[in-house]
Tab-separated table of N, CA, C and O in Angstrom:
chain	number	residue	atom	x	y	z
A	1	UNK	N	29.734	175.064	142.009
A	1	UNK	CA	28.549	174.566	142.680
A	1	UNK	C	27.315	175.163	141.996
A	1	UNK	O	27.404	176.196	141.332
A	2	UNK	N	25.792	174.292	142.218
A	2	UNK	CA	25.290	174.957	141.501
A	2	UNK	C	24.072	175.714	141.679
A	2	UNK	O	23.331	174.799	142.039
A	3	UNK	N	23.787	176.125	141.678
A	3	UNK	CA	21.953	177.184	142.585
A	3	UNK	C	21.569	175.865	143.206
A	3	UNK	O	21.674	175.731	144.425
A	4	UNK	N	21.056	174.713	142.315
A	4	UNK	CA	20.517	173.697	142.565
A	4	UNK	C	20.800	172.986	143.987
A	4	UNK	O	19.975	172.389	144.679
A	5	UNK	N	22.393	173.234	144.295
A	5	UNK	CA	22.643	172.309	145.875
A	5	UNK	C	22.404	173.394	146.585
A	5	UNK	O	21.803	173.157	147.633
A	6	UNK	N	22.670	174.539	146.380
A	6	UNK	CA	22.804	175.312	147.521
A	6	UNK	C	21.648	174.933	148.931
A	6	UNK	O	20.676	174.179	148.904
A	7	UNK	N	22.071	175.592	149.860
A	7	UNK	CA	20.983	175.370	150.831
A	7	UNK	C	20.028	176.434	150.266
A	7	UNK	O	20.554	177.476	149.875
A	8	UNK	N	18.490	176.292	150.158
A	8	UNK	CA	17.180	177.093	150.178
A	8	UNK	C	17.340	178.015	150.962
A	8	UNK	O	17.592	179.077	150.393
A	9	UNK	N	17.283	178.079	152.484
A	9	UNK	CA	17.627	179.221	153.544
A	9	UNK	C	18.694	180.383	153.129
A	9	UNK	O	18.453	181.586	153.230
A	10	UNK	N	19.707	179.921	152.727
A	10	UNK	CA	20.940	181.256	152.125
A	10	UNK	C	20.345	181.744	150.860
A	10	UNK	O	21.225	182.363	150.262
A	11	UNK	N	19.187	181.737	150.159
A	11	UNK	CA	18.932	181.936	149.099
A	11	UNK	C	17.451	182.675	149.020
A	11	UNK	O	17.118	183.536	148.205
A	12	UNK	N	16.531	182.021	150.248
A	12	UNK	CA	15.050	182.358	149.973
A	12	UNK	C	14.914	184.310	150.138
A	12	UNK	O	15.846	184.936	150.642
A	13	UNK	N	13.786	184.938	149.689
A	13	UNK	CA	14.009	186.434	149.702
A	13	UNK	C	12.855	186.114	150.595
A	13	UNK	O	12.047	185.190	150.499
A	14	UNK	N	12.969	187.341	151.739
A	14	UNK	CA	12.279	187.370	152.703
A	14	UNK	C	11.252	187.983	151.563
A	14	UNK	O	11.523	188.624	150.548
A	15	UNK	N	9.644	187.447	152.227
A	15	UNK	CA	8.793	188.289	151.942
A	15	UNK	C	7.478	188.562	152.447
A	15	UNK	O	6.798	187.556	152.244
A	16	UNK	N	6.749	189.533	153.058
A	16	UNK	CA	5.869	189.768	154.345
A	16	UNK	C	4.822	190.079	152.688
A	16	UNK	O	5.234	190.930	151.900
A	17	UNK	N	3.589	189.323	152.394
A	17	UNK	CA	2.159	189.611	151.957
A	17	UNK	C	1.242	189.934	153.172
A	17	UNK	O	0.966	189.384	154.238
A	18	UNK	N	0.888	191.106	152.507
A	18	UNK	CA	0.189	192.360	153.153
A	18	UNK	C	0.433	192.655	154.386
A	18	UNK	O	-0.153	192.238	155.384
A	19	UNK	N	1.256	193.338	154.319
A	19	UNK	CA	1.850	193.721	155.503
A	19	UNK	C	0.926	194.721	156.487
A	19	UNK	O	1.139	194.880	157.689
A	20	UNK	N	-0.076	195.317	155.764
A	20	UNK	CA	-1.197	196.298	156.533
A	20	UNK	C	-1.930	195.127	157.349
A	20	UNK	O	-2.481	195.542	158.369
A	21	UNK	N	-2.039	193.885	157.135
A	21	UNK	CA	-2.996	192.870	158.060
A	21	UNK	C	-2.252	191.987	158.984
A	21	UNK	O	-2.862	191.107	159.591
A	22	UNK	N	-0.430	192.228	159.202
A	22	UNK	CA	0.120	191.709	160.066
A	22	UNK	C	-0.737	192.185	161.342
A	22	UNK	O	-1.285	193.254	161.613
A	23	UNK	N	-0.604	190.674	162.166
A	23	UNK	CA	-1.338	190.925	163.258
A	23	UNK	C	-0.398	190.488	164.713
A	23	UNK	O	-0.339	190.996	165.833
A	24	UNK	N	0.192	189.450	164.161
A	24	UNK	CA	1.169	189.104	165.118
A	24	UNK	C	2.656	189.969	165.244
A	24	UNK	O	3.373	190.098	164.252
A	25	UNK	N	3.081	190.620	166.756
A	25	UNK	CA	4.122	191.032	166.649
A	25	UNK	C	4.832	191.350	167.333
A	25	UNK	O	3.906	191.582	168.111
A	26	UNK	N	5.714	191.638	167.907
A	26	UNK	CA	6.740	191.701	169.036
A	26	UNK	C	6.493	193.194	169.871
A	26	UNK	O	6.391	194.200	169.169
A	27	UNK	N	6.388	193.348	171.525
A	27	UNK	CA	6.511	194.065	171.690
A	27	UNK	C	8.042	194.755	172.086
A	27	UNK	O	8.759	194.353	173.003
A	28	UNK	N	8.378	195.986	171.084
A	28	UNK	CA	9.661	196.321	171.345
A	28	UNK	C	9.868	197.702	172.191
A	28	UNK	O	10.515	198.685	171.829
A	29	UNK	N	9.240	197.544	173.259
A	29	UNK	CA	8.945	198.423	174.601
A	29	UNK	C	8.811	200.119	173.901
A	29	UNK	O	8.747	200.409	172.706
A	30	UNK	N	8.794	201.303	175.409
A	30	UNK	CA	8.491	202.457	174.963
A	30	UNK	C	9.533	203.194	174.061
A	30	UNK	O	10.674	202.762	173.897
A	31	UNK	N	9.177	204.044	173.636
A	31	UNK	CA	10.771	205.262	172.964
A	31	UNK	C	10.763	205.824	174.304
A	31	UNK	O	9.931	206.170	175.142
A	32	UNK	N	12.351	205.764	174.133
A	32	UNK	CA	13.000	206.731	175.323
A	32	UNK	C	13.358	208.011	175.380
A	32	UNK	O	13.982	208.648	176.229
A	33	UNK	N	12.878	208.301	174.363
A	33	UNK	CA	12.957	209.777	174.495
A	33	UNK	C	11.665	211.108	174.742
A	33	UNK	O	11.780	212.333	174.703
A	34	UNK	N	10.702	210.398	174.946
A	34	UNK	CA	9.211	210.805	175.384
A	34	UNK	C	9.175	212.272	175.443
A	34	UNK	O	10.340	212.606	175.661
A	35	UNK	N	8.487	213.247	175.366
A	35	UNK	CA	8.570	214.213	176.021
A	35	UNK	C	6.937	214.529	175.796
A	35	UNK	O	6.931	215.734	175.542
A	36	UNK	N	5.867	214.163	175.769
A	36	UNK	CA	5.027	213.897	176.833
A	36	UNK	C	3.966	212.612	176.195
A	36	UNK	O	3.947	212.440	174.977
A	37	UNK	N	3.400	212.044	176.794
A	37	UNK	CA	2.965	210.754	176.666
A	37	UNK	C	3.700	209.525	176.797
A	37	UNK	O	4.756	209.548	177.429
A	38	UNK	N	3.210	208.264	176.192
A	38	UNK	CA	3.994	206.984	176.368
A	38	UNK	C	3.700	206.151	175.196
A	38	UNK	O	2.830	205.286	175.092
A	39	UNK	N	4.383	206.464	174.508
A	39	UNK	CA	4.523	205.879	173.331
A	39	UNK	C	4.863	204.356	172.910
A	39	UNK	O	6.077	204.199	172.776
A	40	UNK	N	4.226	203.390	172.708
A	40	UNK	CA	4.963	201.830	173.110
A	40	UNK	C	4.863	201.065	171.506
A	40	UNK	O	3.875	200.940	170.781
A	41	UNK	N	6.348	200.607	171.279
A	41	UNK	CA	6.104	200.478	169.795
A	41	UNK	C	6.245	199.037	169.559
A	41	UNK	O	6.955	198.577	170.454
A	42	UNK	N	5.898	198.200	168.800
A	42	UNK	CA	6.031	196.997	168.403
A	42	UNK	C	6.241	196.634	167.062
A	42	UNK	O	6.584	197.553	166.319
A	43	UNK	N	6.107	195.410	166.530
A	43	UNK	CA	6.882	195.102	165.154
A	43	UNK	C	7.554	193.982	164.335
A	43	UNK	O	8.007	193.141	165.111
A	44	UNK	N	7.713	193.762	163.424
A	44	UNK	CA	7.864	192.266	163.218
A	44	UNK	C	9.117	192.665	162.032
A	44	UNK	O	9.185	193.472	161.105
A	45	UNK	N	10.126	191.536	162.672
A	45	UNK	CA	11.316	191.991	161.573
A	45	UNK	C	11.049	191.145	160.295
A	45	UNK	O	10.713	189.963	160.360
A	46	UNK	N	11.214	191.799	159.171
A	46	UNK	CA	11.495	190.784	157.748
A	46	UNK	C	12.432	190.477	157.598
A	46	UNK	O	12.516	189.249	157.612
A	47	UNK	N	13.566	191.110	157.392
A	47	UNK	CA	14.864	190.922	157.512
A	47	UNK	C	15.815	191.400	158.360
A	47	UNK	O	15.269	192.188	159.133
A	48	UNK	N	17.060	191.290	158.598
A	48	UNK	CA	18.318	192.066	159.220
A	48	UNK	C	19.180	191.128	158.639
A	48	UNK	O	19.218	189.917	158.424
A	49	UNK	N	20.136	192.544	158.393
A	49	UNK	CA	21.675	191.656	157.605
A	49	UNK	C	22.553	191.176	158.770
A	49	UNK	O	22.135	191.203	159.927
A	50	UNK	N	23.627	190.790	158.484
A	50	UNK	CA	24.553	190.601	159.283
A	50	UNK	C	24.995	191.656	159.815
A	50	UNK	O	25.161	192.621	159.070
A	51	UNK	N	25.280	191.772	161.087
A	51	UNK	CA	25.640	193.145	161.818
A	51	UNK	C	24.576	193.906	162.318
A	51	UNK	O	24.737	194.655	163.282
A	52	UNK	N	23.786	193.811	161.897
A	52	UNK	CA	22.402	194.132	161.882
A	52	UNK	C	21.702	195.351	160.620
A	52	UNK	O	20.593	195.883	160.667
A	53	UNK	N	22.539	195.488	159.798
A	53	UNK	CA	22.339	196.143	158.531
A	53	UNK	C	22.192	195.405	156.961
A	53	UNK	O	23.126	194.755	156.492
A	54	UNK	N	21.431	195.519	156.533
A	54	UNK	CA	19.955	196.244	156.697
A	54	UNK	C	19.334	195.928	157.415
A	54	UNK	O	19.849	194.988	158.020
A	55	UNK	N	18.333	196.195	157.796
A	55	UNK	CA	17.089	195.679	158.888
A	55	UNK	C	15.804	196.473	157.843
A	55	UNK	O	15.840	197.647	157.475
A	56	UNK	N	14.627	195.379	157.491
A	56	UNK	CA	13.324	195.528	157.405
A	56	UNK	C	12.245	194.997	157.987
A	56	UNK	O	12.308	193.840	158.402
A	57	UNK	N	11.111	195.727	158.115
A	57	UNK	CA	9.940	195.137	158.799
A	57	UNK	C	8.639	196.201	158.648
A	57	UNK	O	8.486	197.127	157.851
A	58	UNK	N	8.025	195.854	159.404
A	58	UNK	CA	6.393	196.672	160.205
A	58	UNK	C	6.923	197.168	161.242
A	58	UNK	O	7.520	196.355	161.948
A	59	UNK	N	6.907	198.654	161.713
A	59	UNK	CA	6.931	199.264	162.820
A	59	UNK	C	5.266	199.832	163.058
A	59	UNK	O	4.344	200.202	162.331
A	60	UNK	N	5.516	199.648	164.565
A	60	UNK	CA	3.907	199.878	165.090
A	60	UNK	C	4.206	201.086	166.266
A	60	UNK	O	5.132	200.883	167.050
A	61	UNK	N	3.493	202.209	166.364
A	61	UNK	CA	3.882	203.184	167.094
A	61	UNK	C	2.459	203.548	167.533
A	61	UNK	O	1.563	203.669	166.697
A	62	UNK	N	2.243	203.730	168.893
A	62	UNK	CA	1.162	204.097	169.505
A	62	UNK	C	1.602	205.859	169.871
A	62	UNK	O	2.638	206.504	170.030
A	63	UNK	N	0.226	206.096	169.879
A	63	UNK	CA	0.071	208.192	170.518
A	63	UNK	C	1.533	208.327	171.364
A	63	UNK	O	2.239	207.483	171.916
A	64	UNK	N	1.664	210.023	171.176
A	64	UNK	CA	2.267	210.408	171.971
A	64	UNK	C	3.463	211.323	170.943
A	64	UNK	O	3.428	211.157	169.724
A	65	UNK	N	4.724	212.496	171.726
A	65	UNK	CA	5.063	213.047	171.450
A	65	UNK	C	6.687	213.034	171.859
A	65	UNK	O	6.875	213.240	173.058
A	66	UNK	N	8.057	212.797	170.941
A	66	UNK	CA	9.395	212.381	171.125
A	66	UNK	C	9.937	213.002	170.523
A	66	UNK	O	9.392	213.708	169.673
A	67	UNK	N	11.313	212.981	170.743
A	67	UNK	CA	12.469	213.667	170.546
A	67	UNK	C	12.692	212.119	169.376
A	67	UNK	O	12.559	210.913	169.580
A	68	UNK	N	13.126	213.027	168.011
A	68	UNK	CA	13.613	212.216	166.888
A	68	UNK	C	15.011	211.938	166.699
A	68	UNK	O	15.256	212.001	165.494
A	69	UNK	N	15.628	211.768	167.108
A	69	UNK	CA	17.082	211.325	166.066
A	69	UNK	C	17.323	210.240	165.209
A	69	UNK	O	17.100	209.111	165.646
A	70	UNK	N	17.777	210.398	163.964
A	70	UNK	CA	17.115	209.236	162.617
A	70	UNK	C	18.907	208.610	162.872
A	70	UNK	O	19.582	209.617	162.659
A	71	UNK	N	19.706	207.645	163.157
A	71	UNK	CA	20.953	207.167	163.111
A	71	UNK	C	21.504	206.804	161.619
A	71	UNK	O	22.540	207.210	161.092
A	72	UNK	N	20.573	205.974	161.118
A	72	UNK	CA	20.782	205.552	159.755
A	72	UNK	C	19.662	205.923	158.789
A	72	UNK	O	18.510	206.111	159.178
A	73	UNK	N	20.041	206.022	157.515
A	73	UNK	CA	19.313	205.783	156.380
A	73	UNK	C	17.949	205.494	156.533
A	73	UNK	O	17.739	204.293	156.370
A	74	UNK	N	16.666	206.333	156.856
A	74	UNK	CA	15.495	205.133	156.820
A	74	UNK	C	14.221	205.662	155.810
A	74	UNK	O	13.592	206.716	155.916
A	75	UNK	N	14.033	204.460	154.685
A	75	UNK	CA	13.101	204.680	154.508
A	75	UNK	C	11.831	204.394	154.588
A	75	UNK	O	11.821	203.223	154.208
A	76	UNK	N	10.352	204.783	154.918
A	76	UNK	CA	9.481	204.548	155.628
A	76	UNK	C	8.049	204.413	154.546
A	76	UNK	O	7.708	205.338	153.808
A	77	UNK	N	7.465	203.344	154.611
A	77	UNK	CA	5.844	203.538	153.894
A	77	UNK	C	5.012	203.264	154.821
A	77	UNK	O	4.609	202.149	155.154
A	78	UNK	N	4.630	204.702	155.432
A	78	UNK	CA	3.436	204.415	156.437
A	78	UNK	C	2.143	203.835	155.750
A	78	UNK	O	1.947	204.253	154.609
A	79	UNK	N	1.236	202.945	156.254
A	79	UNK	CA	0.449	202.489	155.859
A	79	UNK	C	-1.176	202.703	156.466
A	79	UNK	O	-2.204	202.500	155.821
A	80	UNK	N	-1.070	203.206	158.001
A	80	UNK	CA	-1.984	203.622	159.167
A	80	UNK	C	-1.485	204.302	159.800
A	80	UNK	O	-0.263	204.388	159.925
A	81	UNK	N	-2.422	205.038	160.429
A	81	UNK	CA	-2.379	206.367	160.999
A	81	UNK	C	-2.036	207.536	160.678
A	81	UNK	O	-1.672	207.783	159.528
A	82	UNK	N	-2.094	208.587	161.757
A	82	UNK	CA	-1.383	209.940	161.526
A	82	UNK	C	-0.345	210.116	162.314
A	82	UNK	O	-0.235	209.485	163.365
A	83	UNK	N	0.604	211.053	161.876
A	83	UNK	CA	1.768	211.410	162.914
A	83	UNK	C	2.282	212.809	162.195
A	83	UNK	O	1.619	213.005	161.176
A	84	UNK	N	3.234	213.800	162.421
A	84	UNK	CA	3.846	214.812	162.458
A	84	UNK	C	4.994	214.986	162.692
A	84	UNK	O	5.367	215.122	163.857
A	85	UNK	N	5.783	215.023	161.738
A	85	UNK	CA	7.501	214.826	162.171
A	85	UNK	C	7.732	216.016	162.044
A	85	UNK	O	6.965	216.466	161.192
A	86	UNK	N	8.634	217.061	162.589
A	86	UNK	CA	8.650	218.199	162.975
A	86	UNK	C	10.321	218.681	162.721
A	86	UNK	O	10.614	219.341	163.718
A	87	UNK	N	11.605	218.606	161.721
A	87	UNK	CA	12.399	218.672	161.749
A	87	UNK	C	13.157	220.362	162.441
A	87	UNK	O	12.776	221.526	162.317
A	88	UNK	N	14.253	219.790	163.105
A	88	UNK	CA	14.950	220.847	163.570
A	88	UNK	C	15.172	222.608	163.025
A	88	UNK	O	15.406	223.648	163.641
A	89	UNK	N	14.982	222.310	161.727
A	89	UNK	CA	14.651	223.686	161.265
A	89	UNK	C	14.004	224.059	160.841
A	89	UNK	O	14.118	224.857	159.910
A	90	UNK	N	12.753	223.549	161.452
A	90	UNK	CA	10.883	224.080	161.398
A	90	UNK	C	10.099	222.979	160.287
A	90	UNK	O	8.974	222.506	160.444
A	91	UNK	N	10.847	222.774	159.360
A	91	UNK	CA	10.280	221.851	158.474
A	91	UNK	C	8.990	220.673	158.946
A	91	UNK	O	9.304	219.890	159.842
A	92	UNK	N	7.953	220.588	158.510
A	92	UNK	CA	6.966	219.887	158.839
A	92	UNK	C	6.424	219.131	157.998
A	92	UNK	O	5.947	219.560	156.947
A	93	UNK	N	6.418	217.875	158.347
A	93	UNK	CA	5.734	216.635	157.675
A	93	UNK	C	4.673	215.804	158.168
A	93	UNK	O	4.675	214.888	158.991
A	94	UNK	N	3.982	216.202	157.644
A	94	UNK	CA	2.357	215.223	157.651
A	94	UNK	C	2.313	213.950	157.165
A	94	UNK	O	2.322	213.720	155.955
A	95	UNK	N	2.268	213.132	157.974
A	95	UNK	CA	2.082	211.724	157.395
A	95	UNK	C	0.863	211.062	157.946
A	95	UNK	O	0.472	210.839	159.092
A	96	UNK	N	0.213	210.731	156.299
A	96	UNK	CA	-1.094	210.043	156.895
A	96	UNK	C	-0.842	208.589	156.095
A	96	UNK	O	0.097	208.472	155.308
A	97	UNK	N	-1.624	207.673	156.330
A	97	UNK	CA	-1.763	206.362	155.299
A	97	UNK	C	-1.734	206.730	153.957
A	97	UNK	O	-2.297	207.619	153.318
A	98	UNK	N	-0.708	205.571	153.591
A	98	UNK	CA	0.147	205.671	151.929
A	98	UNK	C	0.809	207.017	152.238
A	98	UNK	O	0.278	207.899	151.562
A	99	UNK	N	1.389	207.290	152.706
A	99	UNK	CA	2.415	208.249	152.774
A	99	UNK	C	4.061	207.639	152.616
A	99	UNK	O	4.424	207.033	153.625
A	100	UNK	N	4.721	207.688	151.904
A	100	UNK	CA	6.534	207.274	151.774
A	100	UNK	C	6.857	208.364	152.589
A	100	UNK	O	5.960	209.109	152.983
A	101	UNK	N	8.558	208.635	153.026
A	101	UNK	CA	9.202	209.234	153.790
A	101	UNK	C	10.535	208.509	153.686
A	101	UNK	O	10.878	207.343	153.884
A	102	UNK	N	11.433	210.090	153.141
A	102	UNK	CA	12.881	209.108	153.707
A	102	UNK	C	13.591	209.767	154.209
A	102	UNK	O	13.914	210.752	153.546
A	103	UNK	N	14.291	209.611	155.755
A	103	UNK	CA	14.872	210.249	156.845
A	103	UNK	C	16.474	209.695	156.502
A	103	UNK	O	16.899	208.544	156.603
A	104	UNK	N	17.220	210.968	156.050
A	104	UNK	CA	18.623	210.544	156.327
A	104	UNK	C	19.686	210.592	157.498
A	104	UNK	O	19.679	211.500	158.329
A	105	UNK	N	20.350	209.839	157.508
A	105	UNK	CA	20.923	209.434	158.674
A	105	UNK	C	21.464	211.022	159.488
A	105	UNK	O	22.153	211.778	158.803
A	106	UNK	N	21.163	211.371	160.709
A	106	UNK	CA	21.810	212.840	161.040
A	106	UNK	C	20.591	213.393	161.458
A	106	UNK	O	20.765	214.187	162.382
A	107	UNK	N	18.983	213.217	160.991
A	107	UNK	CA	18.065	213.727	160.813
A	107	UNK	C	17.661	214.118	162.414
A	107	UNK	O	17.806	213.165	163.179
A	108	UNK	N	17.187	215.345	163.023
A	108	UNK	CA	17.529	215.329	164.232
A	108	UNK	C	15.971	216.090	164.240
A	108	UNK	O	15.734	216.515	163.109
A	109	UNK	N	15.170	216.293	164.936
A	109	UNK	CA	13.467	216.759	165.539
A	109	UNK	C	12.504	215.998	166.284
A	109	UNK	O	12.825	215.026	166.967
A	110	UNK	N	11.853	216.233	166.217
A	110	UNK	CA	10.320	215.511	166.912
A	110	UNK	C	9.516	214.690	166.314
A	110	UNK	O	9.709	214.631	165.100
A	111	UNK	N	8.541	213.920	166.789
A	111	UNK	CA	7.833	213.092	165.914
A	111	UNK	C	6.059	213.369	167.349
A	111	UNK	O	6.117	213.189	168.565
A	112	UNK	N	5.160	213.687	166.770
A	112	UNK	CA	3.913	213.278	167.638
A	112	UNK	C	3.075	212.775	166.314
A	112	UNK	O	2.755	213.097	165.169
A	113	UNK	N	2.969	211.857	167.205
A	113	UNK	CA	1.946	210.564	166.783
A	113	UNK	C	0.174	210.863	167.038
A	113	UNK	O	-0.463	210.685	168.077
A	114	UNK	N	-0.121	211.167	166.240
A	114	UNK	CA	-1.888	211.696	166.812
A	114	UNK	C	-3.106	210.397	166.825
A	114	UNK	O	-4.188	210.268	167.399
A	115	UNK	N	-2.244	209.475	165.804
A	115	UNK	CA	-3.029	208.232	165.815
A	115	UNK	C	-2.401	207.068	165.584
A	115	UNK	O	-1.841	207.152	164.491
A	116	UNK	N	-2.213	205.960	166.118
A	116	UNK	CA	-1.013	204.677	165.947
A	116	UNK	C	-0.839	204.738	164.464
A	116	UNK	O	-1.691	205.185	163.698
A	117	UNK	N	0.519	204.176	164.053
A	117	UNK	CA	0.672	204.536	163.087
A	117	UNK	C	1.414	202.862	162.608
A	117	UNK	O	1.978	202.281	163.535
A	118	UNK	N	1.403	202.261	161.451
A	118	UNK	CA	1.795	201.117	161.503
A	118	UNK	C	2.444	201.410	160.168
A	118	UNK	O	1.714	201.818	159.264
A	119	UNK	N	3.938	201.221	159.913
A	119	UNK	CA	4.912	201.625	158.380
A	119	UNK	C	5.473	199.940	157.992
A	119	UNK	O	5.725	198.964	158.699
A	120	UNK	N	5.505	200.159	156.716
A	120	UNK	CA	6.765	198.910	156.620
A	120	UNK	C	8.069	200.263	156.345
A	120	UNK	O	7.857	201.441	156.059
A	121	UNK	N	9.008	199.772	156.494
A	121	UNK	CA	10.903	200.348	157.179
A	121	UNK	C	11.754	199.346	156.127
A	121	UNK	O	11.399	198.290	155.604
A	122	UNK	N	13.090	200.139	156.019
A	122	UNK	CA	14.096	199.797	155.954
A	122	UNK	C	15.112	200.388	156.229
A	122	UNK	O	15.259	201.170	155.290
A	123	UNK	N	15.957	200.529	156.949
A	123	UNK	CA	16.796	201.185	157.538
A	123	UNK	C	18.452	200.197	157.018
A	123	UNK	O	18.662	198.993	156.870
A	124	UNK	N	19.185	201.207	156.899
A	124	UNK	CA	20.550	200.691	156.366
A	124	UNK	C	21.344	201.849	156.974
A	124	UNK	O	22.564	201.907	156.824
């Protein structure tokens, strides 16, 4: 068979242009793990594989201060705001706009958010 019949849809590559001016986006309620404030995050998926791995997008995270546990693989290009990830054995990370970050799966600390923070993600 040949590229040519295939269906377009099994083939097209997702792709989000400028992802810092997404405006439209899902609200995907608070983090549940709060420990003080209310943190309410939203977001727009680019992709998810089958199973739901990989998954990419825009994550949107408003103020506030949580308990981190990273499950999978993620890597992160914050694009807005500030935040403070605080790993379990004191380790401290400052993330401001244009900041990368990559959390491996196991990754266990805190995260406070001092100013919404909006990343493109990929998590596997």
């Amino acid at each position: 068979m040949s590229h040519a019949n295939k269906d377009k849809s099994q083939t097209a590559t997702p792709v989000m242009h400028d992802p810092k001016s997404v405006a439209e986006t899902v609200d995907w309620g608070l983090i549940p793990t709060m420990i003080e404030g209310e943190s309410r995050t939203s977001g727009k998926l680019l992709y998810k594989g089958p199973g739901g791995s990989p998954e990419s997008g825009i994550w949107i995270c408003t103020p506030g201060y949580w308990d981190c546990h990273v499950t999978a693989d993620e890597l992160c290009h914050f694009l807005e705001g500030r935040c403070t990830y605080t790993h379990e054995s004191g380790e401290v990370i400052e993330i401001e706009p244009d900041t990368a970050a990559f959390f491996p799966a196991g990754w266990k600390g805190t995260c406070r958010v001092h100013e919404t923070v909006k990343k493109v993600y990929m998590i596997r």
